[in-house]
Amino acid sequence: MPSPPLSHRARKQLDASADSPLLKALGRTFGNPRSDDNPDGVINAGLAENSLLHDWLTEFWERPGTLKLEHTDLTYGKSIFGSDRIFVALGQLYKTYFHPHEPVEPPHIVTSNGLSPLISRLAAVTSDVGDEWIVPAPWYNGFKQDLQGTSQVGIASVAVPAGAHGTVGEVEALEQEMERRQGDSSAPKVTAVLVTSPHNPLGFCYARDVLIEYCKFAERWNLYLVVDEIYALSVFDTDDCPDALPFTSILAIDVAAEAGCDLSRIIQLGGASKDFGCNGLRAGTAVVQHNADIMSALSVTALEIRMGSPTDALWSALLTSPELPTYLSLNKAALGRAYSYLTAWLRAHGLPYTPAHAGHFVLVDWREHVNQVEVADEARGGRFAKEVAFLDRIVDAGVYLGPGFSYACPEPGFFRMTFSIRRYELEIALERLEKLVGLEAKARELSRVYPS
Ligand SMILES: Cc1ncc(COP(=O)(O)O)c(C=O)c1O
């Protein structure tokens, strides 16, 4: 007897991943990571991981009594969305750093085992199979998997005209796309608009007035407005962006009064992975203040995304610690130093980049080098053939960077580079890139000029 078959859904997912140059490169990176025992392994300088304060965080979390588990931590607990302890801790975080227009109360909060699975569940409860969320490009490459993987919701990707990112012009580009779809009977239904502020991969904060335009846009087209604020506290100072806007949370806006937007549309997202440098703990959050239907619908399947008690206890301990402001300011300063180092290296080698003041990465224009790659059958490989070939080459050379095609960058040749990995690994990664493309060796010397 042959073995029983996989579902159609799983087969579709497997086929999609087998064809994905991104997943191939990531598979090679995760399958052979560089370490002291494997010095020739691949350095991941493409995913958003922040290791800069790992020593501080492990010292804090290993202190006796920090991982204090209550009896209820070993049960299913009182609420499927999280413990009383994390609700109180998050309430304080929002109050202090997000300045909510309306206080965030425990019934408004959902916690989860990472933001990705929560986005997947939100897609499932707000949208039907085949519906789409409209997103300004470039966008964080994980959204595709989060929305599509299980919930089978697509992305209506809108190329934003050069120079219009983060401006009212960006909202106008989405408006035009919605208007175009009205005359296209084959266009899938759009159910939500997804904005990431601070932006991934461009590293800027949206202005309050642009967020208000997004609220009006959501109202006009009867959409949910999902605002991913997972990098809210990773804003840093840099001479590259002297007039950088501060972070403004969607929670801080009176969307009804300022935009005539129904409060039930607003879904704010966050988590611990980025601002608290702990992707591995798996902690995601959503705040939904005026939509009991979403909360009820999420609760039906929330067990599969519930945050584990150890993560809940550890994150709560940090969020309620008097040392939280110290951690956040150390993190901000470390991000600024790491950004200065990477961007000094980019400038030294004449590699253009989009100046950033938030997040863990910079979008870098590698076109000069990507265009030199010989591709056997360029016509067959499509517009991004050289970029895919370059990705293969850099992984062969022991470095993974995030390829622009996976973020829906309109032009081939761009890569997202992460500066918040451990300094000695970043140095080695940059040295490997220098060697590969024939650049003068500067990584080590610049690291001394721009220390970590
Ligand atoms: C914008 C954005 N949203 C969500 C996520 C997913 O984070 P998590 O580790 O909590 O699943 C990421 C991770 O890179 C991200 O950059």
Short mmCIF file of C-alpha atoms and ligand atoms in Angstrom, two decimals:
data_model
loop_
_atom_site.label_atom_id
_atom_site.label_comp_id
_atom_site.label_asym_id
_atom_site.label_seq_id
_atom_site.Cartn_x
_atom_site.Cartn_y
_atom_site.Cartn_z
CA MET A 1 0.00 0.00 0.00
CA PRO A 2 1.35 3.49 -0.78
CA SER A 3 1.57 5.82 2.21
CA PRO A 4 -1.50 8.05 2.74
CA PRO A 5 -1.20 11.34 0.82
CA LEU A 6 -0.48 14.81 2.17
CA SER A 7 -3.18 17.44 1.99
CA HIS A 8 -3.42 19.60 -1.13
CA ARG A 9 -2.50 22.55 1.07
CA ALA A 10 0.72 20.90 2.27
CA ARG A 11 1.63 19.83 -1.27
CA LYS A 12 1.11 23.39 -2.50
CA GLN A 13 3.33 24.69 0.33
CA LEU A 14 6.03 22.12 -0.45
CA ASP A 15 5.96 22.92 -4.18
CA ALA A 16 6.15 26.64 -3.46
CA SER A 17 9.14 26.19 -1.13
CA ALA A 18 10.94 23.83 -3.54
CA ASP A 19 10.71 26.54 -6.22
CA SER A 20 11.73 29.38 -3.93
CA PRO A 21 15.31 30.66 -4.33
CA LEU A 22 14.83 32.49 -1.01
CA LEU A 23 13.97 29.33 0.91
CA LYS A 24 16.82 27.46 -0.81
CA ALA A 25 19.30 30.12 0.33
CA LEU A 26 17.83 30.17 3.84
CA GLY A 27 17.95 26.37 3.98
CA ARG A 28 21.66 26.46 3.14
CA THR A 29 22.20 29.20 5.74
CA PHE A 30 20.32 27.54 8.60
CA GLY A 31 21.74 24.13 7.65
CA ASN A 32 25.34 25.30 7.98
CA PRO A 33 25.56 28.21 10.44
CA ARG A 34 28.94 29.66 11.31
CA SER A 35 30.09 28.99 14.86
CA ASP A 36 33.40 28.49 16.67
CA ASP A 37 33.07 24.77 15.87
CA ASN A 38 32.11 25.50 12.26
CA PRO A 39 34.16 28.59 11.34
CA ASP A 40 33.52 28.17 7.61
CA GLY A 41 29.74 28.07 8.04
CA VAL A 42 27.38 30.74 6.73
CA ILE A 43 26.88 34.05 8.60
CA ASN A 44 23.32 35.20 8.59
CA ALA A 45 23.48 38.96 7.99
CA GLY A 46 20.09 39.05 6.30
CA LEU A 47 17.44 38.13 8.87
CA ALA A 48 16.28 40.68 11.45
CA GLU A 49 17.97 39.43 14.58
CA ASN A 50 19.32 41.73 17.24
CA SER A 51 22.13 40.16 19.22
CA LEU A 52 23.69 43.43 20.41
CA LEU A 53 22.39 43.20 23.98
CA HIS A 54 22.39 39.43 24.31
CA ASP A 55 24.91 39.46 27.16
CA TRP A 56 22.80 42.01 29.06
CA LEU A 57 19.59 40.06 28.41
CA THR A 58 20.94 36.64 29.38
CA GLU A 59 22.47 38.09 32.56
CA PHE A 60 19.08 39.67 33.40
CA TRP A 61 17.00 36.60 32.59
CA GLU A 62 19.33 34.19 34.39
CA ARG A 63 19.06 36.04 37.68
CA PRO A 64 17.54 33.86 40.39
CA GLY A 65 13.82 34.54 40.74
CA THR A 66 13.34 36.11 37.29
CA LEU A 67 11.71 33.03 35.86
CA LYS A 68 9.12 32.91 38.63
CA LEU A 69 6.41 30.45 37.67
CA GLU A 70 3.03 30.45 39.41
CA HIS A 71 0.70 27.48 39.71
CA THR A 72 -1.38 28.86 36.82
CA ASP A 73 1.70 28.92 34.56
CA LEU A 74 1.59 25.13 34.57
CA THR A 75 -2.11 25.06 33.65
CA TYR A 76 -3.92 26.37 30.57
CA GLY A 77 -4.28 29.58 32.60
CA LYS A 78 -7.22 31.96 32.96
CA SER A 79 -7.26 33.39 29.44
CA ILE A 80 -6.34 31.84 26.14
CA PHE A 81 -4.80 35.20 25.13
CA GLY A 82 -2.22 35.32 27.94
CA SER A 83 -1.72 35.70 31.68
CA ASP A 84 -2.83 38.54 33.96
CA ARG A 85 0.88 39.16 34.51
CA ILE A 86 1.70 39.81 30.82
CA PHE A 87 -1.45 41.92 30.35
CA VAL A 88 -0.38 44.21 33.22
CA ALA A 89 3.22 44.34 31.95
CA LEU A 90 2.15 45.16 28.39
CA GLY A 91 -0.37 47.72 29.64
CA GLN A 92 2.54 49.56 31.32
CA LEU A 93 4.68 49.28 28.17
CA TYR A 94 1.96 50.79 25.97
CA LYS A 95 1.22 53.53 28.49
CA THR A 96 4.85 54.60 28.77
CA TYR A 97 6.11 54.18 25.22
CA PHE A 98 3.09 54.13 22.87
CA HIS A 99 1.05 56.97 24.45
CA PRO A 100 -2.33 55.40 23.66
CA HIS A 101 -5.23 57.75 23.04
CA GLU A 102 -7.36 55.29 24.99
CA PRO A 103 -5.76 53.17 27.76
CA VAL A 104 -4.92 49.64 26.63
CA GLU A 105 -6.78 47.28 28.97
CA PRO A 106 -6.31 43.50 29.34
CA PRO A 107 -9.39 42.64 27.22
CA HIS A 108 -7.80 44.52 24.28
CA ILE A 109 -4.64 42.37 24.22
CA VAL A 110 -3.78 39.09 22.50
CA THR A 111 -0.39 37.48 23.10
CA SER A 112 1.05 34.67 21.01
CA ASN A 113 4.08 32.50 20.31
CA GLY A 114 5.60 35.10 17.98
CA LEU A 115 3.98 37.67 15.75
CA SER A 116 4.08 35.51 12.60
CA PRO A 117 1.52 32.95 13.79
CA LEU A 118 -0.70 35.74 15.09
CA ILE A 119 -0.67 37.45 11.68
CA SER A 120 -1.59 34.12 10.14
CA ARG A 121 -4.57 33.75 12.53
CA LEU A 122 -5.63 37.37 11.97
CA ALA A 123 -5.60 36.76 8.23
CA ALA A 124 -7.81 33.73 8.74
CA VAL A 125 -10.40 35.54 10.86
CA THR A 126 -10.58 38.73 8.80
CA SER A 127 -10.32 37.25 5.31
CA ASP A 128 -11.44 34.30 3.23
CA VAL A 129 -9.19 32.03 1.18
CA GLY A 130 -8.11 33.98 -1.93
CA ASP A 131 -8.73 37.44 -0.43
CA GLU A 132 -5.79 39.85 -0.30
CA TRP A 133 -4.23 42.41 2.02
CA ILE A 134 -2.94 45.50 0.26
CA VAL A 135 0.66 46.37 1.20
CA PRO A 136 3.00 49.15 -0.01
CA ALA A 137 6.21 47.64 -1.46
CA PRO A 138 8.85 46.89 -0.44
CA TRP A 139 7.49 44.83 2.45
CA TYR A 140 8.86 42.39 5.05
CA ASN A 141 9.31 39.09 3.22
CA GLY A 142 7.79 36.97 6.03
CA PHE A 143 4.34 38.50 5.38
CA LYS A 144 3.96 36.33 2.31
CA GLN A 145 4.31 33.13 4.29
CA ASP A 146 2.33 34.49 7.28
CA LEU A 147 -0.65 35.38 5.12
CA GLN A 148 -0.46 32.75 2.43
CA GLY A 149 1.03 29.69 4.13
CA THR A 150 -1.95 28.37 6.04
CA SER A 151 -4.63 31.06 5.80
CA GLN A 152 -4.24 31.34 2.00
CA VAL A 153 -4.62 35.10 1.93
CA GLY A 154 -2.60 36.87 -0.77
CA ILE A 155 -0.68 40.15 -0.90
CA ALA A 156 -1.83 42.93 -3.22
CA SER A 157 1.61 44.49 -3.56
CA VAL A 158 1.72 48.13 -4.63
CA ALA A 159 4.97 49.59 -5.96
CA VAL A 160 5.44 52.98 -4.32
CA PRO A 161 6.90 55.65 -6.65
CA ALA A 162 10.54 56.55 -5.89
CA GLY A 163 10.73 59.18 -3.16
CA ALA A 164 7.13 58.64 -2.03
CA HIS A 165 7.80 56.00 0.65
CA GLY A 166 6.22 57.00 3.94
CA THR A 167 4.45 60.00 2.40
CA VAL A 168 0.87 60.77 1.43
CA GLY A 169 1.99 59.80 -2.11
CA GLU A 170 2.32 56.23 -0.86
CA VAL A 171 -1.32 56.20 0.23
CA GLU A 172 -2.27 57.71 -3.14
CA ALA A 173 -0.52 54.81 -4.91
CA LEU A 174 -2.66 52.37 -2.90
CA GLU A 175 -5.74 54.43 -3.68
CA GLN A 176 -5.03 54.16 -7.41
CA GLU A 177 -4.63 50.41 -7.10
CA MET A 178 -7.99 50.12 -5.32
CA GLU A 179 -9.62 52.22 -8.04
CA ARG A 180 -8.01 50.08 -10.75
CA ARG A 181 -9.38 46.95 -9.10
CA GLN A 182 -12.89 48.31 -9.22
CA GLY A 183 -12.81 47.89 -12.99
CA ASP A 184 -11.12 44.47 -12.85
CA SER A 185 -13.61 41.72 -12.14
CA SER A 186 -10.81 39.14 -11.78
CA ALA A 187 -9.03 41.08 -8.99
CA PRO A 188 -9.35 39.35 -5.60
CA LYS A 189 -11.21 41.13 -2.83
CA VAL A 190 -9.02 43.29 -0.57
CA THR A 191 -9.89 42.99 3.12
CA ALA A 192 -7.09 44.83 4.92
CA VAL A 193 -4.27 47.29 4.47
CA LEU A 194 -1.00 46.39 6.20
CA VAL A 195 1.50 49.08 7.20
CA THR A 196 4.78 48.46 9.05
CA SER A 197 6.02 51.34 11.18
CA PRO A 198 8.93 51.57 11.75
CA HIS A 199 9.25 50.26 8.21
CA ASN A 200 10.82 46.97 7.29
CA PRO A 201 13.03 46.97 5.17
CA LEU A 202 13.43 50.79 4.86
CA GLY A 203 13.88 51.67 8.55
CA PHE A 204 11.81 54.88 8.87
CA CYS A 205 8.86 55.86 11.07
CA TYR A 206 5.58 56.93 9.50
CA ALA A 207 4.43 60.48 10.22
CA ARG A 208 1.24 60.94 12.18
CA ASP A 209 -0.49 62.65 9.24
CA VAL A 210 0.34 59.76 6.91
CA LEU A 211 -1.08 57.28 9.43
CA ILE A 212 -4.22 59.43 9.49
CA GLU A 213 -4.37 59.19 5.68
CA TYR A 214 -4.15 55.41 6.03
CA CYS A 215 -7.10 55.50 8.47
CA LYS A 216 -9.13 57.48 5.93
CA PHE A 217 -8.08 55.06 3.19
CA ALA A 218 -9.20 52.07 5.31
CA GLU A 219 -12.53 53.79 5.97
CA ARG A 220 -13.09 54.65 2.28
CA TRP A 221 -12.52 51.09 1.14
CA ASN A 222 -14.04 49.33 4.17
CA LEU A 223 -10.77 47.64 5.18
CA TYR A 224 -9.07 46.63 8.39
CA LEU A 225 -5.99 48.75 9.09
CA VAL A 226 -3.25 46.48 10.43
CA VAL A 227 -0.22 48.38 11.75
CA ASP A 228 2.82 46.27 12.55
CA GLU A 229 4.86 48.15 15.17
CA ILE A 230 7.30 45.36 16.05
CA TYR A 231 10.29 47.77 15.72
CA ALA A 232 8.66 50.58 17.77
CA LEU A 233 11.46 50.78 20.34
CA SER A 234 14.35 50.18 17.93
CA VAL A 235 14.58 53.81 16.78
CA PHE A 236 18.13 55.20 17.04
CA ASP A 237 20.04 58.43 16.44
CA THR A 238 22.17 58.83 13.32
CA ASP A 239 23.65 61.76 11.43
CA ASP A 240 22.21 60.12 8.28
CA CYS A 241 18.70 61.22 9.30
CA PRO A 242 19.03 64.49 11.24
CA ASP A 243 15.33 65.31 10.78
CA ALA A 244 14.04 61.80 11.47
CA LEU A 245 10.47 61.61 12.69
CA PRO A 246 9.90 60.03 16.08
CA PHE A 247 7.85 56.86 16.27
CA THR A 248 4.08 57.47 16.45
CA SER A 249 1.89 54.52 17.33
CA ILE A 250 -1.48 54.05 15.68
CA LEU A 251 -2.70 53.65 19.28
CA ALA A 252 -1.83 57.30 19.93
CA ILE A 253 -4.25 58.54 17.27
CA ASP A 254 -7.89 59.31 17.90
CA VAL A 255 -8.82 57.69 14.60
CA ALA A 256 -12.53 58.44 14.88
CA ALA A 257 -12.08 62.16 15.53
CA GLU A 258 -8.96 62.72 13.40
CA ALA A 259 -9.80 60.52 10.41
CA GLY A 260 -13.48 59.64 10.67
CA CYS A 261 -12.34 56.02 10.83
CA ASP A 262 -14.40 53.33 12.49
CA LEU A 263 -12.50 52.17 15.57
CA SER A 264 -13.24 48.53 14.82
CA ARG A 265 -10.87 48.62 11.83
CA ILE A 266 -7.69 49.11 13.86
CA ILE A 267 -5.36 46.22 14.68
CA GLN A 268 -1.98 47.09 16.22
CA LEU A 269 0.79 44.47 16.25
CA GLY A 270 4.05 44.03 18.15
CA GLY A 271 6.20 41.53 19.97
CA ALA A 272 9.46 40.88 21.77
CA SER A 273 11.56 39.47 18.90
CA LYS A 274 13.01 42.75 17.69
CA ASP A 275 13.00 45.41 20.41
CA PHE A 276 13.93 42.82 23.04
CA GLY A 277 16.43 40.88 20.91
CA CYS A 278 14.85 37.49 21.53
CA ASN A 279 13.37 35.99 18.36
CA GLY A 280 13.82 32.58 19.97
CA LEU A 281 11.54 33.24 22.95
CA ARG A 282 8.57 33.63 20.57
CA ALA A 283 6.40 36.49 21.80
CA GLY A 284 3.88 38.36 19.65
CA THR A 285 1.10 40.79 20.54
CA ALA A 286 -1.99 42.39 19.05
CA VAL A 287 -4.09 45.22 20.43
CA VAL A 288 -7.69 45.36 19.22
CA GLN A 289 -9.61 47.90 21.29
CA HIS A 290 -12.96 48.01 19.52
CA ASN A 291 -13.71 44.77 17.81
CA ALA A 292 -15.19 42.06 20.03
CA ASP A 293 -15.90 39.90 16.95
CA ILE A 294 -12.21 39.62 16.07
CA MET A 295 -11.38 38.73 19.67
CA SER A 296 -14.08 36.04 19.79
CA ALA A 297 -13.06 34.62 16.42
CA LEU A 298 -9.39 34.52 17.44
CA SER A 299 -10.23 32.85 20.74
CA VAL A 300 -11.66 29.81 18.94
CA THR A 301 -8.24 28.72 17.67
CA ALA A 302 -5.93 30.68 19.97
CA LEU A 303 -4.58 27.61 21.74
CA GLU A 304 -2.36 26.83 18.77
CA ILE A 305 -0.66 30.23 19.05
CA ARG A 306 -0.64 30.67 22.83
CA MET A 307 2.50 32.21 24.33
CA GLY A 308 4.28 29.69 26.56
CA SER A 309 4.48 30.49 30.28
CA PRO A 310 8.30 30.72 30.48
CA THR A 311 8.33 33.37 27.73
CA ASP A 312 5.45 35.19 29.40
CA ALA A 313 7.27 35.17 32.77
CA LEU A 314 10.63 36.28 31.33
CA TRP A 315 9.27 39.08 29.16
CA SER A 316 6.96 40.30 31.96
CA ALA A 317 9.94 40.43 34.34
CA LEU A 318 11.81 42.72 31.96
CA LEU A 319 8.79 44.86 31.10
CA THR A 320 8.07 45.56 34.77
CA SER A 321 11.71 45.91 35.86
CA PRO A 322 13.06 49.31 36.93
CA GLU A 323 15.92 48.42 34.55
CA LEU A 324 13.69 48.54 31.45
CA PRO A 325 14.60 52.15 30.55
CA THR A 326 18.30 51.25 30.94
CA TYR A 327 17.91 48.28 28.62
CA LEU A 328 16.06 50.33 26.01
CA SER A 329 18.60 53.15 26.01
CA LEU A 330 21.55 50.71 25.84
CA ASN A 331 19.84 48.95 22.94
CA LYS A 332 19.18 52.21 21.10
CA ALA A 333 22.80 53.32 21.50
CA ALA A 334 24.11 49.90 20.39
CA LEU A 335 21.87 49.95 17.30
CA GLY A 336 23.17 53.43 16.43
CA ARG A 337 26.82 52.28 16.75
CA ALA A 338 26.23 49.15 14.68
CA TYR A 339 24.43 51.19 12.00
CA SER A 340 27.37 53.65 11.91
CA TYR A 341 29.84 50.81 11.36
CA LEU A 342 27.92 49.13 8.56
CA THR A 343 27.11 52.37 6.77
CA ALA A 344 30.73 53.59 7.06
CA TRP A 345 31.75 50.34 5.36
CA LEU A 346 29.11 50.84 2.64
CA ARG A 347 30.28 54.41 2.00
CA ALA A 348 33.93 53.33 1.94
CA HIS A 349 33.07 50.91 -0.86
CA GLY A 350 30.72 53.24 -2.76
CA LEU A 351 27.68 51.05 -2.10
CA PRO A 352 24.55 53.26 -2.01
CA TYR A 353 21.97 52.59 0.71
CA THR A 354 18.68 54.01 1.96
CA PRO A 355 19.44 55.95 5.16
CA ALA A 356 17.56 54.47 8.11
CA HIS A 357 16.96 55.41 11.73
CA ALA A 358 15.03 52.40 13.01
CA GLY A 359 15.16 48.63 12.81
CA HIS A 360 18.09 46.30 12.39
CA PHE A 361 18.94 46.60 8.72
CA VAL A 362 19.73 48.77 5.71
CA LEU A 363 18.56 48.28 2.14
CA VAL A 364 21.72 48.34 0.03
CA ASP A 365 22.12 48.88 -3.70
CA TRP A 366 24.45 46.07 -4.86
CA ARG A 367 23.57 46.58 -8.54
CA GLU A 368 27.11 47.42 -9.62
CA HIS A 369 28.24 43.95 -8.49
CA VAL A 370 25.05 42.04 -9.23
CA ASN A 371 25.09 43.23 -12.85
CA GLN A 372 28.53 41.68 -13.37
CA VAL A 373 27.26 38.18 -12.60
CA GLU A 374 27.09 35.95 -15.69
CA VAL A 375 23.85 34.00 -15.93
CA ALA A 376 23.60 31.12 -18.40
CA ASP A 377 20.02 31.73 -19.52
CA GLU A 378 19.05 35.21 -18.36
CA ALA A 379 15.87 35.36 -20.43
CA ARG A 380 14.60 32.18 -18.76
CA GLY A 381 15.56 33.29 -15.24
CA GLY A 382 13.61 36.55 -15.56
CA ARG A 383 14.48 40.05 -14.38
CA PHE A 384 15.84 38.88 -11.06
CA ALA A 385 18.06 36.09 -12.47
CA LYS A 386 21.29 37.94 -11.70
CA GLU A 387 20.14 38.79 -8.18
CA VAL A 388 19.30 35.13 -7.52
CA ALA A 389 22.68 34.08 -8.92
CA PHE A 390 24.42 36.67 -6.71
CA LEU A 391 22.50 35.35 -3.70
CA ASP A 392 23.83 31.86 -4.46
CA ARG A 393 27.34 33.24 -4.74
CA ILE A 394 27.30 35.10 -1.45
CA VAL A 395 25.91 32.06 0.35
CA ASP A 396 28.69 29.99 -1.29
CA ALA A 397 31.10 32.57 0.13
CA GLY A 398 29.57 32.15 3.61
CA VAL A 399 27.21 35.15 3.91
CA TYR A 400 23.43 35.38 3.67
CA LEU A 401 21.89 38.79 2.89
CA GLY A 402 18.15 39.38 2.33
CA PRO A 403 17.54 39.50 -1.46
CA GLY A 404 15.43 42.41 -2.71
CA PHE A 405 13.10 40.22 -4.76
CA SER A 406 11.79 38.65 -1.55
CA TYR A 407 10.79 42.12 -0.23
CA ALA A 408 9.08 43.00 -3.53
CA CYS A 409 11.77 45.56 -4.42
CA PRO A 410 10.84 46.75 -7.91
CA GLU A 411 14.43 46.81 -9.23
CA PRO A 412 16.81 43.83 -9.12
CA GLY A 413 20.14 44.19 -7.30
CA PHE A 414 19.17 45.29 -3.79
CA PHE A 415 19.92 43.36 -0.59
CA ARG A 416 18.85 43.98 3.01
CA MET A 417 21.86 43.89 5.32
CA THR A 418 21.48 43.39 9.08
CA PHE A 419 23.85 45.37 11.31
CA SER A 420 22.63 44.08 14.69
CA ILE A 421 24.34 40.68 14.64
CA ARG A 422 27.40 40.10 16.83
CA ARG A 423 30.20 42.46 15.76
CA TYR A 424 32.88 39.83 15.14
CA GLU A 425 30.47 37.94 12.87
CA LEU A 426 29.52 41.12 11.00
CA GLU A 427 33.23 41.85 10.49
CA ILE A 428 33.83 38.36 9.09
CA ALA A 429 30.76 38.66 6.86
CA LEU A 430 31.97 41.98 5.45
CA GLU A 431 35.47 40.58 4.92
CA ARG A 432 34.01 37.65 3.01
CA LEU A 433 32.00 40.02 0.82
CA GLU A 434 35.09 42.18 0.18
CA LYS A 435 36.99 39.11 -0.95
CA LEU A 436 34.16 37.81 -3.11
CA VAL A 437 33.57 40.97 -5.12
CA GLY A 438 37.16 42.23 -5.06
CA LEU A 439 36.88 45.21 -2.71
CA GLU A 440 39.76 46.59 -0.67
CA ALA A 441 39.93 45.06 2.86
CA LYS A 442 38.38 47.65 5.18
CA ALA A 443 36.01 45.74 7.46
CA ARG A 444 38.46 45.21 10.31
CA GLU A 445 40.00 48.68 10.27
CA LEU A 446 36.59 50.40 10.18
CA SER A 447 35.39 48.25 13.05
CA ARG A 448 38.10 49.83 15.20
CA VAL A 449 37.06 53.33 14.08
CA TYR A 450 33.38 52.55 14.78
CA PRO A 451 33.53 50.27 17.83
CA SER A 452 30.55 48.23 19.02
C1 LIG B 1 7.71 43.52 10.36
C2 LIG B 1 7.77 42.17 11.01
N1 LIG B 1 6.63 41.62 11.46
C3 LIG B 1 6.62 40.41 12.04
C4 LIG B 1 7.78 39.68 12.19
C5 LIG B 1 7.72 38.31 12.82
O1 LIG B 1 8.26 38.33 14.11
P1 LIG B 1 8.16 37.10 15.12
O2 LIG B 1 9.56 36.67 15.41
O3 LIG B 1 7.51 37.67 16.36
O4 LIG B 1 7.33 36.04 14.51
C6 LIG B 1 8.99 40.22 11.72
C7 LIG B 1 10.25 39.44 11.81
O5 LIG B 1 11.23 39.73 11.14
C8 LIG B 1 8.99 41.50 11.13
O6 LIG B 1 10.11 42.07 10.67
#
